Tab-separated table of C-alpha atoms and ligand atoms in Angstrom:
chain	number	residue	atom	x	y	z
A	267	MET	CA	83.961	98.510	88.499
A	268	PRO	CA	85.127	97.462	85.323
A	269	LYS	CA	86.939	94.240	85.550
A	270	LYS	CA	90.174	95.247	84.016
A	271	LEU	CA	91.336	97.427	86.878
A	272	SER	CA	89.635	95.227	89.789
A	273	LYS	CA	92.802	94.439	90.610
A	274	TYR	CA	93.761	97.843	91.171
A	275	ASN	CA	90.975	99.132	93.152
A	276	GLN	CA	90.987	96.129	95.188
A	277	LYS	CA	94.349	96.848	97.040
A	278	ARG	CA	93.378	100.665	97.388
A	279	ASP	CA	90.861	102.704	100.204
A	280	PHE	CA	90.150	105.379	98.287
A	281	LYS	CA	88.559	107.437	101.384
A	282	LYS	CA	92.843	107.356	102.636
A	283	THR	CA	94.757	108.019	99.653
A	284	SER	CA	94.317	110.313	96.765
A	285	GLU	CA	95.128	108.228	93.837
A	286	PRO	CA	92.580	107.996	91.308
A	287	ILE	CA	89.754	105.270	91.162
A	288	GLY	CA	90.402	102.791	88.376
A	289	LYS	CA	88.236	103.280	85.501
A	290	SER	CA	89.269	102.221	81.923
A	291	VAL	CA	88.570	104.411	79.135
A	292	LYS	CA	88.715	103.975	75.424
A	293	SER	CA	92.305	104.388	73.961
A	294	LYS	CA	92.980	106.689	71.785
A	295	LYS	CA	95.314	106.910	68.711
A	296	LYS	CA	98.370	108.264	70.652
A	297	LEU	CA	99.774	106.327	73.754
A	298	HIS	CA	101.181	108.059	76.683
A	299	PHE	CA	103.469	106.504	79.182
A	300	CYS	CA	105.034	107.661	82.436
A	301	VAL	CA	107.818	107.087	85.029
A	302	GLN	CA	107.013	107.511	88.649
A	303	HIS	CA	109.816	107.457	90.883
A	304	HIS	CA	108.132	105.881	94.121
A	305	ALA	CA	109.791	106.169	97.234
A	306	ALA	CA	108.068	103.782	99.208
A	307	ARG	CA	108.838	100.706	101.582
A	308	LYS	CA	111.423	100.360	98.712
A	309	ASP	CA	112.569	102.586	96.384
A	310	HIS	CA	111.787	102.198	92.697
A	311	TYR	CA	110.656	103.663	89.641
A	312	ASP	CA	107.369	102.514	88.170
A	313	LEU	CA	107.328	102.230	84.468
A	314	ARG	CA	103.276	102.402	82.803
A	315	LEU	CA	102.630	101.991	78.846
A	316	GLU	CA	99.084	103.020	78.011
A	317	LEU	CA	97.347	99.756	75.674
A	318	ASN	CA	93.786	99.460	75.420
A	319	GLY	CA	92.649	102.017	77.857
A	320	VAL	CA	95.242	101.126	81.151
A	321	LEU	CA	98.183	101.752	82.139
A	322	ILE	CA	100.353	98.498	82.119
A	323	SER	CA	102.805	98.924	84.612
A	324	TRP	CA	106.108	97.478	86.076
A	325	ALA	CA	108.129	98.247	89.559
A	326	VAL	CA	111.848	99.296	88.398
A	327	PRO	CA	114.028	98.963	91.120
A	328	LYS	CA	117.163	100.495	89.998
A	329	GLY	CA	114.838	102.428	87.690
A	330	PRO	CA	115.440	102.599	83.738
A	331	SER	CA	119.088	102.573	82.367
A	332	TYR	CA	120.511	104.126	79.102
A	333	ASN	CA	123.217	101.950	78.828
A	334	PRO	CA	122.456	98.911	76.420
A	335	LYS	CA	124.470	96.995	78.687
A	336	ASP	CA	122.273	97.524	81.659
A	337	LYS	CA	119.867	95.002	81.937
A	338	ARG	CA	117.322	96.113	84.600
A	339	LEU	CA	114.631	94.162	87.121
A	340	ALA	CA	111.285	95.220	86.132
A	341	VAL	CA	108.529	93.586	88.238
A	342	HIS	CA	105.442	93.571	86.116
A	343	VAL	CA	102.110	94.746	88.507
A	344	GLU	CA	98.486	95.144	88.637
A	345	ASP	CA	97.592	97.701	85.284
A	346	HIS	CA	96.705	101.273	86.837
A	347	PRO	CA	94.180	103.877	85.420
A	348	LEU	CA	95.041	105.996	83.015
A	349	SER	CA	94.960	109.396	84.776
A	350	TYR	CA	97.100	107.730	87.260
A	351	ARG	CA	100.100	109.595	84.709
A	352	HIS	CA	99.386	112.600	86.122
A	353	PHE	CA	99.438	111.844	89.705
A	354	GLU	CA	102.211	112.722	92.208
A	355	GLY	CA	101.901	113.012	96.179
A	356	THR	CA	102.010	111.214	98.860
A	357	ILE	CA	99.952	107.651	99.884
A	358	PRO	CA	99.075	107.387	103.899
A	359	LYS	CA	101.541	104.810	105.777
A	360	GLY	CA	99.935	101.408	106.264
A	361	GLU	CA	98.087	101.859	102.967
A	362	TYR	CA	99.059	99.963	99.814
A	363	GLY	CA	102.250	101.620	98.557
A	364	GLY	CA	102.042	104.080	101.520
A	365	GLY	CA	105.229	106.752	100.680
A	366	THR	CA	105.866	109.292	98.328
A	367	VAL	CA	105.203	109.588	94.277
A	368	MET	CA	106.876	111.737	91.913
A	369	LEU	CA	106.122	111.954	88.265
A	370	TRP	CA	109.611	111.813	86.488
A	371	ASP	CA	108.960	111.447	83.030
A	372	TYR	CA	105.908	111.299	80.983
A	373	GLY	CA	105.213	111.305	76.891
A	374	GLU	CA	103.858	109.167	74.565
A	375	TRP	CA	105.770	106.131	72.840
A	376	ASP	CA	104.970	103.948	70.055
A	377	PRO	CA	104.949	100.401	69.940
A	378	ILE	CA	108.113	98.868	67.759
A	379	SER	CA	106.673	95.230	67.982
A	380	LYS	CA	103.795	94.586	65.311
A	381	ASN	CA	100.748	93.808	67.917
A	382	PRO	CA	101.723	94.651	71.062
A	383	GLN	CA	99.486	92.741	72.873
A	384	ILE	CA	100.235	89.875	71.614
A	385	SER	CA	103.925	90.466	72.201
A	386	LEU	CA	103.195	91.475	75.718
A	387	LYS	CA	101.563	88.060	75.855
A	388	LYS	CA	104.749	86.481	74.613
A	389	GLY	CA	106.461	87.761	76.958
A	390	SER	CA	109.051	90.316	74.300
A	391	LEU	CA	107.945	93.909	73.831
A	392	LYS	CA	109.824	96.831	71.620
A	393	PHE	CA	109.079	99.942	72.410
A	394	TYR	CA	110.069	103.705	71.306
A	395	LEU	CA	109.578	106.110	74.124
A	396	LYS	CA	108.685	109.909	73.371
A	397	GLY	CA	109.634	111.505	76.578
A	398	ASN	CA	111.672	114.363	78.178
A	399	ARG	CA	114.145	112.169	79.970
A	400	LEU	CA	113.225	108.711	78.542
A	401	ARG	CA	113.885	108.923	74.871
A	402	GLY	CA	114.565	106.202	72.319
A	403	ALA	CA	114.227	102.175	71.867
A	404	TRP	CA	113.524	100.270	74.494
A	405	THR	CA	112.740	96.138	75.075
A	406	LEU	CA	111.197	94.631	78.011
A	407	ILE	CA	111.770	90.492	78.182
A	408	LYS	CA	110.006	87.972	80.062
A	409	TYR	CA	111.830	85.527	82.095
A	410	LYS	CA	110.315	84.144	85.099
A	411	GLU	CA	106.514	84.458	85.952
A	412	ASN	CA	106.226	88.550	86.748
A	413	ASN	CA	109.863	89.184	86.726
A	414	TRP	CA	110.947	90.982	83.264
A	415	LEU	CA	114.311	92.854	82.071
A	416	LEU	CA	114.139	96.517	80.873
A	417	ILE	CA	116.888	97.086	78.244
A	418	LYS	CA	117.813	100.036	76.500
A	419	GLU	CA	118.420	99.406	72.539
A	420	ASN	CA	121.501	100.403	70.777
A	421	ASP	CA	119.740	103.189	69.097
A	422	ASN	CA	122.541	105.778	69.897
A	423	ILE	CA	119.593	108.222	71.259
A	424	THR	CA	121.121	108.293	74.620
A	425	LEU	CA	121.429	112.086	75.933
A	426	TYR	CA	122.555	111.442	79.443
A	427	ASP	CA	124.251	109.196	81.437
A	428	ASP	CA	122.485	108.489	84.314
A	429	ILE	CA	118.622	108.954	85.715
A	430	SER	CA	120.307	110.107	88.788
A	431	TYR	CA	120.421	113.534	86.773
A	432	PHE	CA	117.227	114.274	87.539
A	433	ASN	CA	115.609	113.975	91.258
A	434	THR	CA	113.391	116.569	90.599
A	435	SER	CA	109.572	116.043	89.356
A	436	ILE	CA	109.256	116.771	85.645
A	437	LYS	CA	105.388	118.162	86.213
A	438	THR	CA	105.860	120.761	89.383
A	439	GLY	CA	109.713	120.607	89.786
A	440	ARG	CA	109.981	119.204	93.424
A	441	THR	CA	111.960	117.102	95.086
A	442	ILE	CA	110.772	113.724	96.923
A	443	GLU	CA	111.347	115.416	100.123
A	444	GLU	CA	109.236	118.660	99.041
A	445	ILE	CA	106.675	116.746	97.685
A	446	ALA	CA	106.576	114.553	101.095
A	447	HIS	CA	105.908	117.886	102.648
A	448	ASN	CA	103.202	119.108	100.210
A	449	PHE	CA	105.592	122.286	98.933
A	450	LYS	CA	104.329	124.120	96.388
A	451	ALA	CA	104.839	123.211	92.524
A	452	LYS	CA	107.993	125.252	91.370
A	453	LYS	CA	108.432	126.862	87.776
A	454	ILE	CA	109.119	124.130	85.674
A	455	ASN	CA	111.677	124.834	82.888
A	456	GLU	CA	112.106	121.643	81.348
A	457	GLU	CA	111.213	121.291	77.960
A	458	ILE	CA	111.295	118.400	75.896
A	459	ILE	CA	114.481	117.809	74.213
A	460	ILE	CA	114.204	117.628	70.514
A	461	GLU	CA	114.087	114.387	68.784
A	462	GLY	CA	117.541	114.777	66.474
A	463	VAL	CA	119.725	116.990	69.014
A	464	LYS	CA	122.102	114.081	70.384
A	465	ILE	CA	124.709	115.345	72.663
A	466	THR	CA	127.778	113.442	72.415
A	467	ASN	CA	130.843	113.525	74.483
A	468	PRO	CA	128.597	114.400	77.506
A	469	ASN	CA	131.068	113.848	80.373
A	470	LYS	CA	133.430	116.110	78.787
A	471	VAL	CA	134.721	118.466	81.461
A	472	ILE	CA	134.471	122.002	80.064
A	473	PHE	CA	135.119	123.885	83.439
A	474	LYS	CA	137.341	122.492	85.913
A	475	ASN	CA	136.828	124.037	89.319
A	476	PRO	CA	133.644	123.952	89.928
A	477	LYS	CA	133.388	120.809	87.749
A	478	ILE	CA	131.146	121.057	84.857
A	479	THR	CA	130.516	118.998	82.355
A	480	LYS	CA	128.902	119.293	78.890
A	481	LEU	CA	126.207	117.691	79.868
A	482	ASP	CA	125.914	120.459	82.875
A	483	ILE	CA	126.083	123.116	80.542
A	484	VAL	CA	123.256	121.246	78.203
A	485	LEU	CA	120.844	120.967	81.140
A	486	TYR	CA	121.831	124.468	82.003
A	487	TYR	CA	120.792	125.962	78.619
A	488	GLN	CA	117.755	123.745	78.393
A	489	SER	CA	116.070	124.715	81.562
A	490	ILE	CA	117.181	128.772	81.194
A	491	ALA	CA	115.256	128.060	77.737
A	492	PRO	CA	112.149	129.476	78.658
A	493	LEU	CA	113.853	132.842	80.042
A	494	MET	CA	116.706	133.266	77.466
A	495	LEU	CA	115.195	132.213	74.157
A	496	PRO	CA	112.562	135.554	74.441
A	497	LEU	CA	115.259	137.643	74.708
A	498	ILE	CA	117.639	136.095	71.903
A	499	LYS	CA	115.536	134.118	69.174
A	500	ASN	CA	115.637	135.762	66.257
A	501	ARG	CA	118.544	137.857	67.262
A	502	LEU	CA	121.415	137.460	65.311
A	503	VAL	CA	124.424	135.001	66.758
A	504	SER	CA	127.595	135.167	67.358
A	505	VAL	CA	128.834	132.360	69.454
A	506	ILE	CA	132.050	131.437	71.298
A	507	ARG	CA	133.441	127.668	70.775
A	508	ALA	CA	135.414	125.769	73.200
A	509	PRO	CA	135.685	122.130	72.078
A	510	SER	CA	138.400	121.311	74.222
A	511	GLY	CA	136.882	123.626	77.479
A	512	VAL	CA	137.647	126.644	78.952
A	513	ASN	CA	141.441	126.579	79.045
A	514	GLY	CA	141.520	125.095	75.306
A	515	PRO	CA	141.220	127.221	72.029
A	516	LYS	CA	138.570	129.325	71.758
A	517	PHE	CA	136.774	130.142	68.146
A	518	PHE	CA	135.094	133.198	67.775
A	519	LYS	CA	131.683	132.361	65.069
A	520	LYS	CA	129.355	134.137	63.538
A	521	HIS	CA	128.950	131.786	60.404
A	522	LEU	CA	126.934	128.934	60.610
A	523	GLU	CA	127.987	125.460	60.379
A	524	ASN	CA	125.307	123.394	61.972
A	525	THR	CA	122.044	123.210	59.861
A	526	ASN	CA	118.668	122.293	61.593
A	527	SER	CA	115.281	123.388	61.630
A	528	GLY	CA	116.230	125.498	64.663
A	529	LEU	CA	118.032	128.011	63.310
A	530	GLY	CA	117.710	130.417	60.383
A	531	LYS	CA	120.483	131.506	57.825
A	532	ILE	CA	120.486	135.137	56.517
A	533	LYS	CA	122.407	137.478	54.054
A	534	ILE	CA	123.697	140.570	55.178
A	535	THR	CA	125.527	143.427	53.552
A	536	ASN	CA	128.432	144.444	55.765
A	537	ASN	CA	129.853	147.891	56.792
A	538	LYS	CA	132.664	146.977	53.860
A	539	GLY	CA	129.695	146.222	51.180
A	540	ASN	CA	130.477	142.639	51.242
A	541	LYS	CA	127.325	140.037	51.775
A	542	GLU	CA	128.364	137.939	54.835
A	543	ASP	CA	126.170	134.655	55.853
A	544	TYR	CA	125.019	135.084	59.092
A	545	TYR	CA	122.587	133.133	61.902
A	546	TYR	CA	119.880	133.210	64.657
A	547	ILE	CA	118.291	130.969	66.968
A	548	LYS	CA	114.506	129.933	66.613
A	549	ASN	CA	113.794	128.099	69.310
A	550	ILE	CA	115.242	125.961	71.942
A	551	LYS	CA	116.409	122.692	69.270
A	552	GLY	CA	118.755	125.677	67.462
A	553	LEU	CA	120.008	126.639	71.023
A	554	ILE	CA	120.824	122.856	72.271
A	555	SER	CA	122.302	122.176	69.002
A	556	GLU	CA	125.022	124.984	69.679
A	557	VAL	CA	125.914	123.737	72.842
A	558	GLN	CA	125.959	120.345	70.896
A	559	MET	CA	128.295	122.097	68.914
A	560	ASN	CA	130.718	123.146	71.907
A	561	SER	CA	129.051	126.912	71.421
A	562	PHE	CA	129.377	127.736	74.910
A	563	GLU	CA	128.738	131.569	75.246
A	564	PHE	CA	126.544	133.919	73.140
A	565	HIS	CA	126.435	137.051	71.816
A	566	ILE	CA	123.641	138.692	70.077
A	567	TRP	CA	122.906	141.609	67.822
A	568	GLY	CA	120.548	144.631	68.396
A	569	SER	CA	118.082	143.891	65.601
A	570	LYS	CA	116.156	141.290	65.274
A	571	VAL	CA	114.971	139.350	62.220
A	572	PRO	CA	113.304	140.019	59.861
A	573	ASN	CA	113.618	143.589	60.788
A	574	ILE	CA	117.635	143.615	60.645
A	575	ASN	CA	118.194	147.340	59.808
A	576	LYS	CA	115.429	148.165	62.468
A	577	PRO	CA	117.391	147.563	65.879
A	578	ASP	CA	115.377	147.844	69.316
A	579	MET	CA	117.830	147.330	72.213
A	580	LEU	CA	120.875	149.798	73.124
A	581	VAL	CA	123.081	147.782	75.375
A	582	PHE	CA	125.475	150.030	77.602
A	583	ASP	CA	128.862	148.226	78.657
A	584	LEU	CA	130.703	149.735	82.067
A	585	ASP	CA	134.362	149.019	81.652
A	586	PRO	CA	135.556	150.153	84.789
A	587	ASP	CA	139.593	150.739	84.713
A	588	LYS	CA	141.541	148.088	86.616
A	589	ASN	CA	141.992	149.553	89.705
A	590	LEU	CA	138.744	150.925	90.330
A	591	SER	CA	136.358	150.042	93.245
A	592	LEU	CA	133.411	147.522	92.810
A	593	LYS	CA	131.428	150.776	94.400
A	594	LYS	CA	132.236	153.259	92.089
A	595	VAL	CA	130.841	150.787	89.400
A	596	ARG	CA	127.507	150.428	91.247
A	597	GLU	CA	127.654	154.461	91.180
A	598	GLY	CA	128.218	154.081	87.753
A	599	VAL	CA	125.572	152.111	86.921
A	600	LEU	CA	122.826	154.635	89.084
A	601	ASP	CA	124.332	157.545	87.524
A	602	LEU	CA	123.635	156.062	83.782
A	603	LYS	CA	119.914	154.966	85.190
A	604	SER	CA	119.355	158.456	86.291
A	605	ILE	CA	120.299	159.710	82.826
A	606	LEU	CA	118.053	156.993	80.819
A	607	ASP	CA	115.080	157.684	83.734
A	608	GLU	CA	115.261	161.584	82.864
A	609	LEU	CA	115.137	160.834	79.375
A	610	ASN	CA	111.802	158.476	80.038
A	611	LEU	CA	113.671	155.366	78.968
A	612	ASN	CA	113.415	151.849	80.376
A	613	SER	CA	116.201	150.224	81.335
A	614	ASN	CA	116.798	146.554	82.260
A	615	LEU	CA	120.449	145.420	84.624
A	616	LYS	CA	122.383	142.376	83.785
A	617	THR	CA	125.614	141.331	85.257
A	618	SER	CA	128.086	140.905	82.621
A	619	GLY	CA	129.691	137.652	84.181
A	620	GLY	CA	133.221	139.487	84.433
A	621	LYS	CA	134.256	142.971	85.401
A	622	GLY	CA	131.013	145.149	85.084
A	623	TYR	CA	127.262	145.519	84.641
A	624	HIS	CA	125.725	146.245	81.043
A	625	ILE	CA	122.454	148.314	81.249
A	626	ILE	CA	120.059	147.245	78.402
A	627	VAL	CA	117.267	149.631	76.700
A	628	PRO	CA	114.614	148.500	74.864
A	629	ILE	CA	113.598	151.189	72.633
A	630	LYS	CA	111.223	151.853	69.347
A	631	ASN	CA	113.223	150.329	66.508
A	632	THR	CA	114.834	152.963	64.542
A	633	SER	CA	117.853	153.025	61.726
A	634	TRP	CA	121.138	152.011	62.517
A	635	SER	CA	122.461	155.424	62.226
A	636	ASN	CA	119.702	156.978	64.658
A	637	PHE	CA	120.317	154.177	67.008
A	638	ARG	CA	123.986	154.775	66.900
A	639	THR	CA	123.353	158.974	67.486
A	640	ILE	CA	121.256	157.717	70.584
A	641	ALA	CA	123.678	155.797	72.020
A	642	LYS	CA	126.505	157.784	71.743
A	643	ASN	CA	124.518	161.095	73.538
A	644	ILE	CA	123.565	159.262	76.379
A	645	ALA	CA	127.512	158.060	76.571
A	646	GLU	CA	128.226	161.748	76.265
A	647	LEU	CA	125.719	163.247	78.679
A	648	MET	CA	127.856	160.996	81.123
A	649	VAL	CA	130.988	162.195	80.425
A	650	THR	CA	129.836	165.985	80.010
A	651	LYS	CA	128.018	165.556	83.916
A	652	TRP	CA	130.829	163.824	85.665
A	653	PRO	CA	133.684	164.111	83.798
A	654	GLN	CA	135.896	162.754	86.155
A	655	LYS	CA	134.321	159.855	86.529
A	656	TYR	CA	133.517	158.584	82.692
A	657	THR	CA	134.763	158.656	79.362
A	658	SER	CA	132.849	157.708	76.387
A	659	ASN	CA	136.086	156.805	74.478
A	660	MET	CA	137.648	153.621	73.840
A	661	SER	CA	141.267	154.306	74.594
A	662	LYS	CA	142.857	152.458	77.682
A	663	GLU	CA	144.679	155.952	78.327
A	664	LYS	CA	142.167	157.904	78.653
A	665	ARG	CA	140.067	155.264	80.982
A	666	GLU	CA	142.713	155.945	84.026
A	667	GLY	CA	140.945	156.134	87.073
A	668	LYS	CA	137.597	156.128	84.861
A	669	ILE	CA	134.594	154.023	83.927
A	670	PHE	CA	134.459	153.668	80.146
A	671	ILE	CA	130.956	153.677	79.166
A	672	ASP	CA	131.257	151.248	75.992
A	673	TRP	CA	128.362	152.573	73.803
A	674	PHE	CA	129.830	151.207	70.723
A	675	ARG	CA	128.458	148.139	70.468
A	676	ASN	CA	125.378	150.015	68.988
A	677	THR	CA	126.311	149.614	65.524
A	678	LEU	CA	125.244	147.201	62.461
A	679	GLY	CA	127.472	143.786	63.036
A	680	ALA	CA	128.265	144.735	66.878
A	681	THR	CA	127.235	142.284	69.609
A	682	SER	CA	127.267	141.926	73.611
A	683	VAL	CA	127.208	139.040	75.524
A	684	ALA	CA	123.409	137.527	75.628
A	685	PRO	CA	121.205	137.564	78.908
A	686	TYR	CA	121.601	134.259	80.326
A	687	SER	CA	124.734	133.251	78.856
A	688	LEU	CA	127.561	131.389	80.200
A	689	ARG	CA	130.944	133.261	80.113
A	690	LEU	CA	133.789	131.207	79.300
A	691	ARG	CA	135.758	132.032	81.815
A	692	GLU	CA	137.315	130.695	85.028
A	693	LYS	CA	134.250	129.840	87.296
A	694	ALA	CA	131.685	129.559	84.611
A	695	PRO	CA	130.225	133.163	85.490
A	696	ILE	CA	126.936	133.744	83.637
A	697	SER	CA	126.152	136.963	82.199
A	698	MET	CA	122.490	137.398	84.363
A	699	PRO	CA	119.334	139.791	84.615
A	700	ILE	CA	118.891	141.132	88.227
A	701	SER	CA	116.886	143.895	89.335
A	702	TRP	CA	118.096	147.401	90.393
A	703	ASP	CA	117.617	146.246	93.852
A	704	GLU	CA	120.039	143.653	93.493
A	705	LEU	CA	122.920	145.720	91.842
A	706	ASN	CA	124.577	146.193	95.523
A	707	THR	CA	124.225	142.957	96.702
A	708	ILE	CA	125.254	140.645	93.372
A	709	LYS	CA	128.906	141.161	91.984
A	710	PRO	CA	129.328	141.458	88.021
A	711	ASN	CA	130.873	137.678	88.228
A	712	GLU	CA	129.199	136.347	91.213
A	713	ILE	CA	125.977	133.900	89.554
A	714	ARG	CA	128.159	131.216	88.397
A	715	LEU	CA	126.859	128.357	86.837
A	716	THR	CA	126.954	125.492	89.711
A	717	LYS	CA	125.122	122.453	90.279
A	718	LYS	CA	123.357	124.437	92.655
A	719	ALA	CA	122.419	126.774	90.557
A	720	LYS	CA	121.022	124.292	88.100
A	721	ASN	CA	118.552	122.999	90.269
A	722	LYS	CA	117.503	126.925	90.886
A	723	PHE	CA	116.059	128.018	87.471
B	30	ATP	P1	133.484	142.308	81.183
B	30	ATP	O1	132.605	142.958	82.064
B	30	ATP	O2	134.381	141.375	81.128
B	30	ATP	O3	134.115	143.433	80.377
B	30	ATP	P2	131.889	141.974	78.528
B	30	ATP	O4	131.146	141.035	78.189
B	30	ATP	O5	131.081	143.693	78.688
B	30	ATP	O6	132.668	141.737	79.732
B	30	ATP	P3	133.941	140.935	75.793
B	30	ATP	O7	133.775	139.860	76.725
B	30	ATP	O8	135.652	141.852	76.249
B	30	ATP	O9	133.375	142.241	77.478
B	30	ATP	O10	133.186	141.777	74.946
B	30	ATP	C1	133.416	142.705	74.509
B	30	ATP	C2	132.833	143.292	72.912
B	30	ATP	O11	133.169	142.496	71.772
B	30	ATP	C3	131.429	142.376	73.309
B	30	ATP	O12	130.625	143.167	72.596
B	30	ATP	C4	131.595	140.825	72.398
B	30	ATP	O13	130.191	140.641	71.762
B	30	ATP	C5	132.521	141.237	71.361
B	30	ATP	N1	133.523	139.925	71.303
B	30	ATP	C6	133.772	139.238	72.540
B	30	ATP	N2	134.447	138.398	72.056
B	30	ATP	C7	134.775	138.596	70.345
B	30	ATP	C8	135.646	137.936	69.386
B	30	ATP	N3	136.353	136.778	69.692
B	30	ATP	N4	135.385	138.578	68.360
B	30	ATP	C9	135.018	139.654	67.774
B	30	ATP	N5	133.904	140.305	69.132
B	30	ATP	C10	134.384	139.718	70.186
B	31	MN	MN1	132.566	145.212	79.804
C-alpha cells in the first residue's frame, strides 16, 4: 500500500464501498481538480486539487463562493487517489463518508503560487481553476491546524451568483436524489463556458413573469447549445437585442458589433447591389457572447458560409388570420406536409413561439432563384388545392378567415427565427422543434423558458 494514501485506504472498507482503492500515480503536466457535492451526515462540498499524483482535499461545508467577500471554511482532509475525481455514487450507510456523492465540477487547475508544494506547507496557496462552473483565481489560507479559508480572488471572472444554481451532476446530469436512487445518467449538455465570455449584469430581469434573468438565459443557451449549434452555426444571423428586457426597446441587428473568435464576418452584396457586412456564429463561445450583448432572439438565413449562394433550408411559416382556430392551423400544417410528402421532400416541424408553426424542408443546395421558385410553387399548390383555406399572398385583406402560407422568407437576405431561439415575447416562449406526433398536443407558444424547462434540456 503506497504510504501516501494510507490514511485514505485505512478509513475505507473496499468490500463495502464502490469508491476507488487508493493508489498514487505519477503526475502529468496537466493538473486536474474536482468538486464533489457530498450529501453525508453533514452536507458539504469537497474541493480536490491534484498534486504529486494524489488529490489534496478540503471539505468545504458551505461550498465555494463566487463572491470575493466570502471566506469559506475549508477543512483539510486526507489525500484522495487521482481516480477519485471521476467518482459519483453512494457510499453505504455506516461506512466512512456514508451518503451520496455528486460530481459537481471538474477541470484543470494551474498554481499561481510559484511552488505549490511549499506554499501548501506554508499554509497559503493561490491557484487558478479552469472548470465548467468554477473559473478564475482562488486562495486557500491556513489559519488553524486543519482549518483553512477558501476565498475567491477579485479577478472579475464571475459567471454566476451562487453555486446553488447548479444542483445536478456535471457528469451525469442527475440530482443528489437521483444518484441516491441510482437513476440512469441523463444526457448532459453543459459545455465548458469559454474563458473570456464574462457575463455582466447576470441578475438583470429580462422577463418579469415568470421571472427570468439574463443569467437564466445564458444557462438556457448554454445547455441547449449542443442541439442548437448544429442547426444554426455558419448560417448568417440577425439578432434581437433587448438590453432592458422584453418590455424595453428592442433592436434588430444584422451587422457585427461584437468581435471574437466564436463569430465570423462576411461581406455580401445585397439585392440593391450594395456591400454589407453580415455575420455568423461558429460555436458556443460566439453564441454566449451574443447573449452577453443582450441578444436573446436569433434569426437565421437559408444558407450557410461558405456557400452563401447555395441555400439548403426552406422555411414555410403558417400565419393564421387572427380569429382562426388552432385546429385549423394544425390542419394547415398537415395539409402542407401531405404536399411535401407527395413531392418526396423531408420536412421538420417547430413551434414559432408565437401564433403558428414553421415547417422546415432541408433541400439539396441550389441557387436562390431556384430556391425561391420551389417555395413559391409549393405555397401556390396549397392555394390551388384548398383555395378556401390558404393564401400565398402577403396582404392582410386576402388573409381573412385563411392561413397565409408565408414562403417569402426563402430569399437572399431573409431570415426566420432559429430553432431553439427564445422569443422576446410575453412569457418567454421558445421556437421549439417538435415531432409530427406532438403537433396536436403542443401549442405554438406553449414551450417556454421556465426554471423547469432549463433542467429538462
Ligand atoms: P408568429 O408565429 O407570431 O408569426 P414568426 O416567427 O413566424 O412568429 P415574426 O417574428 O413576426 O413571425 O417574424 C417575421 C419575419 O420577419 C421573420 O422572418 C423574421 O426573421 C423577420 N423579422 C423579425 N423581426 C424583424 C425585424 N425587426 N426586422 C426585420 N425582420 C424581422
Ligand atoms: Mn409566423
